[in-house]
Amino acid sequence: MSVAVVGGETPAAEASAPRSRGRKSYGRYVGGKFLGSLGSLVFMLVVNFFLFRVLPGDPARVLGRGRLSTPEQVAEYNKTHGLDQPLVQQFFTFLKNTFTGDLGISIKYNIPVSQMILDRMWPTLLLVGTSTLLSTLIGIWMGINQAWKRNSFFDRSTTGGALVLYSMPEWWLGLVLIAVLAVGPGPLPSLFPTGGLHSTDAGSGAIAQGLDMAWHLALPVFTLTLAYLAEYSLIMRASVLDEVGEDYLTTARAKGLRDIQVRNRHAVRNALLPATTVVALNLGFVVSGAITIEKVFSIPGLGLLANDALEGPDFWVLQGTFLVASGAVIFANLAANLLYGLLDPRVRT
């Protein structure tokens, strides 16, 4: 028996139409986010170029640290570093060098800036990446249990502790932990090193070097984990509390699901969306590093490199670290937007 078709479309075609429109909608969403990130990247490059060129004074004398005393020396310095060119030509040269990976030569160390950034990136990734992972897992777990057991002793105690940690400056918390766990006041023993990444008496083997590095990173990682988990727990708690009164949870309970199943299968999945965005955005700051913590614990990462370059000033190192940090944040923001649009179709509208 044949089926009459009205309008020349089969039911299968009608059913696939909304899915096709949905795919197109997400494609337009992705395209819009890519264009927005491209615009942010262009704006960042413009700011990165002009930020250190609008400062008062002669750039050659500032960068030369007072060693250029004669006009001939200043002219030679400007010619060597391209500062004698028109500003527009300098900008296009900057764009060309940036896209080819040439970030200039460090004034202080006289080595390529790109090489310095690659060497300093790994300590920062280990420090901030590890603390971000730990704080995310612990903070989300705390937030879920705080909201699901609202007004319980666990909720009141952990929420109060999270608020206290969230209000503490990271550098101050690091100094307190150094005084308590590294210096060892009074009869208390010294458990951790006060700073650095390696001990002078560490073994030469890979395992010995790895254990020594982990020992040096334990205290700064612990400091950043305490500082970050408060944010994740508070956001996750608020997100779960927004979901606990929804009708779909009542329906899930009416179907006979246990309370733990209602929480994990339904409430947590929807509540994870805001936390996912925050985690993805914070990952962008992994490359830039925690400048204050690296300064307090003398960790030779990107944060300490930027701090030392600012004291110089080391013009091209500052420009390179700003470029890497800003690019990482833009990329992480794009990833967060794409992931959020995939998890929650409502944001596409």
Coordinates of C-alpha atoms in Angstrom, one line a residue:
M1 CA 0.0 0.0 0.0
S2 CA 1.4 3.4 -1.0
V3 CA 1.4 6.3 1.4
A4 CA 0.1 9.7 0.2
V5 CA 2.6 12.4 0.5
V6 CA 1.4 16.0 0.9
G7 CA 3.6 18.7 -0.4
G8 CA 6.1 16.3 -2.0
E9 CA 8.0 15.6 1.3
T10 CA 8.2 12.2 3.0
P11 CA 7.8 11.9 6.8
A12 CA 11.5 11.0 7.0
A13 CA 12.5 14.2 5.3
E14 CA 10.2 16.2 7.6
A15 CA 11.8 14.5 10.7
S16 CA 15.3 15.2 9.4
A17 CA 14.6 18.9 8.7
P18 CA 14.8 20.1 12.4
R19 CA 18.1 18.2 12.8
S20 CA 19.5 19.8 9.7
R21 CA 18.4 23.2 10.9
G22 CA 20.0 22.5 14.2
R23 CA 23.3 21.6 12.6
K24 CA 23.2 24.8 10.5
S25 CA 22.5 26.7 13.7
Y26 CA 25.5 25.3 15.5
G27 CA 27.6 26.0 12.4
R28 CA 26.6 29.6 12.4
Y29 CA 27.3 29.7 16.2
V30 CA 30.8 28.3 15.6
G31 CA 31.4 30.8 12.8
G32 CA 30.3 33.7 14.9
K33 CA 32.6 32.6 17.8
F34 CA 35.6 32.2 15.5
L35 CA 35.1 35.6 14.0
G36 CA 34.8 37.1 17.5
S37 CA 38.0 35.3 18.6
L38 CA 39.7 36.5 15.5
G39 CA 38.7 40.1 16.3
S40 CA 40.0 39.7 19.8
L41 CA 43.3 38.4 18.4
V42 CA 43.7 41.3 16.1
F43 CA 42.9 43.8 18.9
M44 CA 45.4 42.0 21.2
L45 CA 48.2 42.3 18.6
V46 CA 47.5 46.0 18.2
V47 CA 47.6 46.5 21.9
N48 CA 50.7 44.4 22.3
F49 CA 52.5 46.5 19.7
F50 CA 51.5 50.0 20.9
L51 CA 51.4 49.2 24.6
F52 CA 55.2 49.6 25.1
R53 CA 55.6 52.3 22.4
V54 CA 53.3 54.9 23.9
L55 CA 55.4 55.3 27.1
P56 CA 57.0 58.7 27.5
G57 CA 60.7 59.1 26.8
D58 CA 63.1 57.8 24.2
P59 CA 62.7 54.0 23.8
A60 CA 66.3 53.5 22.9
R61 CA 67.5 55.2 26.1
V62 CA 65.0 53.3 28.2
L63 CA 65.8 50.0 26.7
G64 CA 69.5 50.7 26.7
R65 CA 69.4 51.3 30.5
G66 CA 71.4 54.5 30.3
R67 CA 74.3 52.9 28.5
L68 CA 73.6 54.9 25.3
S69 CA 75.2 58.3 26.0
T70 CA 75.9 59.7 22.5
P71 CA 73.5 60.4 19.7
E72 CA 75.5 58.0 17.5
Q73 CA 74.9 55.1 19.9
V74 CA 71.2 55.9 20.1
A75 CA 71.0 56.0 16.3
E76 CA 72.8 52.7 16.0
Y77 CA 70.6 51.1 18.6
N78 CA 67.4 52.3 16.8
K79 CA 68.7 50.9 13.5
T80 CA 69.6 47.6 15.0
H81 CA 66.2 47.0 16.5
G82 CA 64.2 48.7 13.7
L83 CA 63.1 51.6 15.9
D84 CA 64.1 54.1 13.2
Q85 CA 61.4 52.9 10.8
P86 CA 58.0 54.6 10.5
L87 CA 55.5 53.3 13.1
V88 CA 53.3 51.6 10.4
Q89 CA 56.3 49.8 9.0
Q90 CA 57.3 48.7 12.5
F91 CA 53.8 47.3 13.0
F92 CA 53.8 45.2 9.8
T93 CA 57.3 44.0 10.7
F94 CA 56.0 43.1 14.1
L95 CA 53.1 41.1 12.6
K96 CA 55.5 39.3 10.2
N97 CA 57.9 38.4 13.0
T98 CA 55.1 37.3 15.3
F99 CA 53.6 34.8 12.8
T100 CA 57.0 33.4 12.0
G101 CA 57.8 32.9 15.7
D102 CA 60.5 35.6 15.9
L103 CA 59.7 37.5 19.1
G104 CA 63.0 39.4 19.3
I105 CA 66.2 39.1 21.4
S106 CA 66.2 39.5 25.1
I107 CA 68.1 42.6 26.2
K108 CA 69.1 41.2 29.5
Y109 CA 70.0 37.6 28.5
N110 CA 70.8 38.2 24.8
I111 CA 69.0 35.0 23.7
P112 CA 65.8 34.6 21.5
V113 CA 62.6 35.4 23.5
S114 CA 60.8 32.5 21.9
Q115 CA 63.5 30.1 23.3
M116 CA 63.1 31.7 26.8
I117 CA 59.3 31.4 26.7
L118 CA 59.5 27.7 25.8
D119 CA 62.1 27.0 28.5
R120 CA 60.0 28.8 31.1
M121 CA 56.6 27.5 30.0
W122 CA 57.0 23.9 31.5
P123 CA 57.4 24.9 35.1
T124 CA 54.3 27.1 34.8
L125 CA 52.3 24.3 33.2
L126 CA 53.3 21.9 35.9
L127 CA 52.5 24.4 38.7
V128 CA 49.3 26.0 37.6
G129 CA 48.1 23.0 35.5
T130 CA 48.4 20.6 38.5
S131 CA 46.8 23.0 40.9
T132 CA 43.9 23.7 38.5
L133 CA 43.2 20.0 38.0
L134 CA 43.2 19.4 41.8
S135 CA 41.1 22.4 42.7
T136 CA 38.6 21.6 39.9
L137 CA 38.0 18.1 41.1
I138 CA 37.9 18.9 44.8
G139 CA 35.9 22.2 44.3
I140 CA 33.2 20.6 42.2
W141 CA 32.9 17.7 44.6
M142 CA 32.5 20.1 47.5
G143 CA 30.0 22.3 45.7
I144 CA 27.8 19.3 44.8
N145 CA 27.7 18.0 48.3
Q146 CA 27.3 21.5 49.8
A147 CA 24.2 22.2 47.7
W148 CA 22.7 18.7 48.0
K149 CA 23.1 18.8 51.8
R150 CA 22.1 22.4 52.2
N151 CA 22.4 23.9 55.7
S152 CA 24.1 20.8 57.0
F153 CA 27.3 21.0 59.1
F154 CA 29.3 20.0 56.0
D155 CA 27.7 22.8 54.0
R156 CA 28.1 25.5 56.6
S157 CA 31.7 24.6 57.5
T158 CA 33.1 24.1 54.0
T159 CA 31.2 27.1 52.5
G160 CA 32.6 29.3 55.3
G161 CA 36.1 27.9 54.8
A162 CA 35.8 28.5 51.0
L163 CA 34.8 32.1 51.5
V164 CA 37.8 32.6 53.8
L165 CA 40.1 31.1 51.3
Y166 CA 38.6 33.0 48.4
S167 CA 39.2 36.3 50.2
M168 CA 42.9 35.6 50.9
P169 CA 45.5 37.0 48.5
E170 CA 47.4 34.2 47.0
W171 CA 50.8 35.7 47.9
W172 CA 49.8 36.1 51.5
L173 CA 48.6 32.5 51.8
G174 CA 51.8 31.4 50.2
L175 CA 53.9 33.3 52.7
V176 CA 51.9 31.8 55.6
L177 CA 52.4 28.3 54.4
I178 CA 56.1 28.9 53.9
A179 CA 56.3 30.2 57.5
V180 CA 54.4 27.2 58.8
L181 CA 55.5 24.3 56.6
A182 CA 58.8 25.4 55.1
V183 CA 60.6 27.4 57.8
G184 CA 59.1 25.5 60.7
P185 CA 58.5 27.9 63.6
G186 CA 59.6 26.8 67.0
P187 CA 59.9 23.1 67.5
L188 CA 58.0 22.3 64.2
P189 CA 60.2 20.7 61.6
S190 CA 60.8 22.1 58.1
L191 CA 58.8 19.8 55.7
F192 CA 59.2 21.6 52.4
P193 CA 61.7 23.8 50.6
T194 CA 61.2 27.6 50.7
G195 CA 61.5 28.0 47.0
G196 CA 63.2 27.0 43.8
L197 CA 62.6 24.0 41.5
H198 CA 65.6 21.8 42.2
S199 CA 67.9 21.1 45.1
T200 CA 71.6 21.3 44.7
D201 CA 72.2 17.9 46.2
A202 CA 69.5 16.1 44.2
G203 CA 70.5 12.9 42.4
S204 CA 71.3 12.8 38.7
G205 CA 68.8 10.1 37.8
A206 CA 65.4 10.9 36.2
I207 CA 63.4 9.5 39.1
A208 CA 65.5 11.4 41.6
Q209 CA 65.1 14.6 39.6
G210 CA 61.4 14.1 39.3
L211 CA 60.8 13.4 43.0
D212 CA 62.9 16.5 43.9
M213 CA 60.9 18.7 41.5
A214 CA 57.6 17.3 43.0
W215 CA 58.9 18.0 46.5
H216 CA 59.6 21.7 45.5
L217 CA 56.3 22.1 43.7
A218 CA 54.2 20.6 46.6
L219 CA 53.8 23.8 48.6
P220 CA 53.1 26.2 45.7
V221 CA 50.6 23.7 44.2
F222 CA 48.9 23.3 47.6
T223 CA 48.7 27.1 47.8
L224 CA 47.1 27.6 44.4
T225 CA 44.8 24.6 45.0
L226 CA 43.4 26.2 48.2
A227 CA 43.0 29.5 46.4
Y228 CA 41.3 28.1 43.3
L229 CA 39.0 25.4 44.8
A230 CA 37.0 28.1 46.7
E231 CA 35.8 29.6 43.4
Y232 CA 34.8 26.2 41.9
S233 CA 33.0 25.0 45.0
L234 CA 31.0 28.3 45.3
I235 CA 30.0 28.3 41.6
M236 CA 29.1 24.6 41.7
R237 CA 27.1 25.0 44.9
A238 CA 25.1 27.9 43.4
S239 CA 24.5 26.0 40.1
V240 CA 23.2 22.9 41.9
L241 CA 20.9 25.0 44.1
D242 CA 19.4 26.4 41.0
E243 CA 18.5 22.9 39.8
V244 CA 17.2 21.3 43.0
G245 CA 13.7 22.8 42.7
E246 CA 13.2 22.0 39.1
D247 CA 10.2 19.8 38.0
Y248 CA 12.4 17.3 36.1
L249 CA 14.0 16.2 39.4
T250 CA 10.6 15.6 40.9
T251 CA 9.7 13.5 37.8
A252 CA 12.9 11.5 38.1
R253 CA 12.1 10.7 41.8
A254 CA 8.6 9.7 40.8
K255 CA 10.0 7.2 38.4
G256 CA 11.7 5.4 41.3
L257 CA 15.3 6.7 41.0
R258 CA 17.3 6.8 44.2
D259 CA 18.4 10.2 45.5
I260 CA 22.0 9.6 44.4
Q261 CA 20.9 8.7 40.9
V262 CA 18.7 11.9 40.7
R263 CA 21.7 14.0 41.7
N264 CA 24.3 12.4 39.5
R265 CA 22.3 11.7 36.4
H266 CA 20.1 14.8 36.2
A267 CA 21.0 17.7 38.6
V268 CA 24.8 17.5 38.3
R269 CA 24.8 17.3 34.5
N270 CA 22.9 20.5 34.1
A271 CA 24.7 22.3 36.9
L272 CA 28.1 21.5 35.4
L273 CA 27.5 23.9 32.5
P274 CA 28.6 27.1 34.4
A275 CA 31.4 25.3 36.1
T276 CA 32.6 24.0 32.7
T277 CA 32.8 27.6 31.4
V278 CA 34.8 28.8 34.4
V279 CA 37.2 25.9 34.2
A280 CA 37.8 26.4 30.5
L281 CA 38.4 30.1 31.0
N282 CA 40.8 29.5 33.9
L283 CA 42.8 27.1 31.8
G284 CA 43.7 30.1 29.6
F285 CA 45.6 31.6 32.5
V286 CA 47.8 28.4 32.9
V287 CA 50.2 29.8 30.3
S288 CA 50.4 33.2 31.9
G289 CA 51.0 31.6 35.2
A290 CA 50.5 32.8 38.8
I291 CA 53.0 35.7 38.8
T292 CA 52.7 36.3 42.6
I293 CA 53.1 32.6 43.5
E294 CA 56.1 32.1 41.2
K295 CA 57.6 35.2 42.7
V296 CA 57.0 34.1 46.3
F297 CA 58.3 30.6 45.7
S298 CA 61.0 31.6 43.1
I299 CA 59.6 29.2 40.5
P300 CA 61.3 29.9 37.2
G301 CA 58.2 30.1 35.1
L302 CA 56.5 32.6 32.8
G303 CA 55.2 34.6 35.7
L304 CA 58.7 35.1 37.2
L305 CA 60.1 35.8 33.7
A306 CA 57.5 38.6 33.1
N307 CA 58.2 40.0 36.6
D308 CA 61.9 40.1 35.9
A309 CA 61.4 41.7 32.5
L310 CA 59.2 44.4 34.0
E311 CA 62.0 45.3 36.4
G312 CA 64.5 45.6 33.6
P313 CA 62.6 46.7 31.5
D314 CA 63.2 43.9 29.0
F315 CA 61.0 45.2 26.2
W316 CA 60.8 42.2 23.9
V317 CA 60.4 39.7 26.7
L318 CA 57.5 41.7 28.1
Q319 CA 56.0 41.8 24.6
G320 CA 56.4 38.0 24.1
T321 CA 55.0 37.0 27.5
F322 CA 52.0 39.3 27.0
L323 CA 51.4 37.8 23.5
V324 CA 51.5 34.2 24.8
A325 CA 49.3 34.9 27.8
S326 CA 46.7 36.9 25.8
G327 CA 46.6 34.3 23.1
A328 CA 46.1 31.5 25.6
V329 CA 43.1 33.3 27.1
I330 CA 41.5 34.0 23.7
F331 CA 41.9 30.3 22.7
A332 CA 40.5 29.1 26.0
N333 CA 37.6 31.5 25.7
L334 CA 36.9 30.1 22.2
A335 CA 37.0 26.5 23.5
A336 CA 34.7 27.4 26.3
N337 CA 32.1 29.0 24.0
L338 CA 32.2 26.1 21.6
L339 CA 31.9 23.5 24.4
Y340 CA 29.1 25.4 26.0
G341 CA 27.2 25.7 22.8
L342 CA 27.5 22.0 22.3
L343 CA 26.4 21.1 25.8
D344 CA 23.5 23.6 26.0
P345 CA 21.8 24.2 22.6
R346 CA 19.9 27.1 24.2
V347 CA 22.9 29.4 24.1
R348 CA 22.9 29.2 20.2
T349 CA 19.9 31.5 20.1

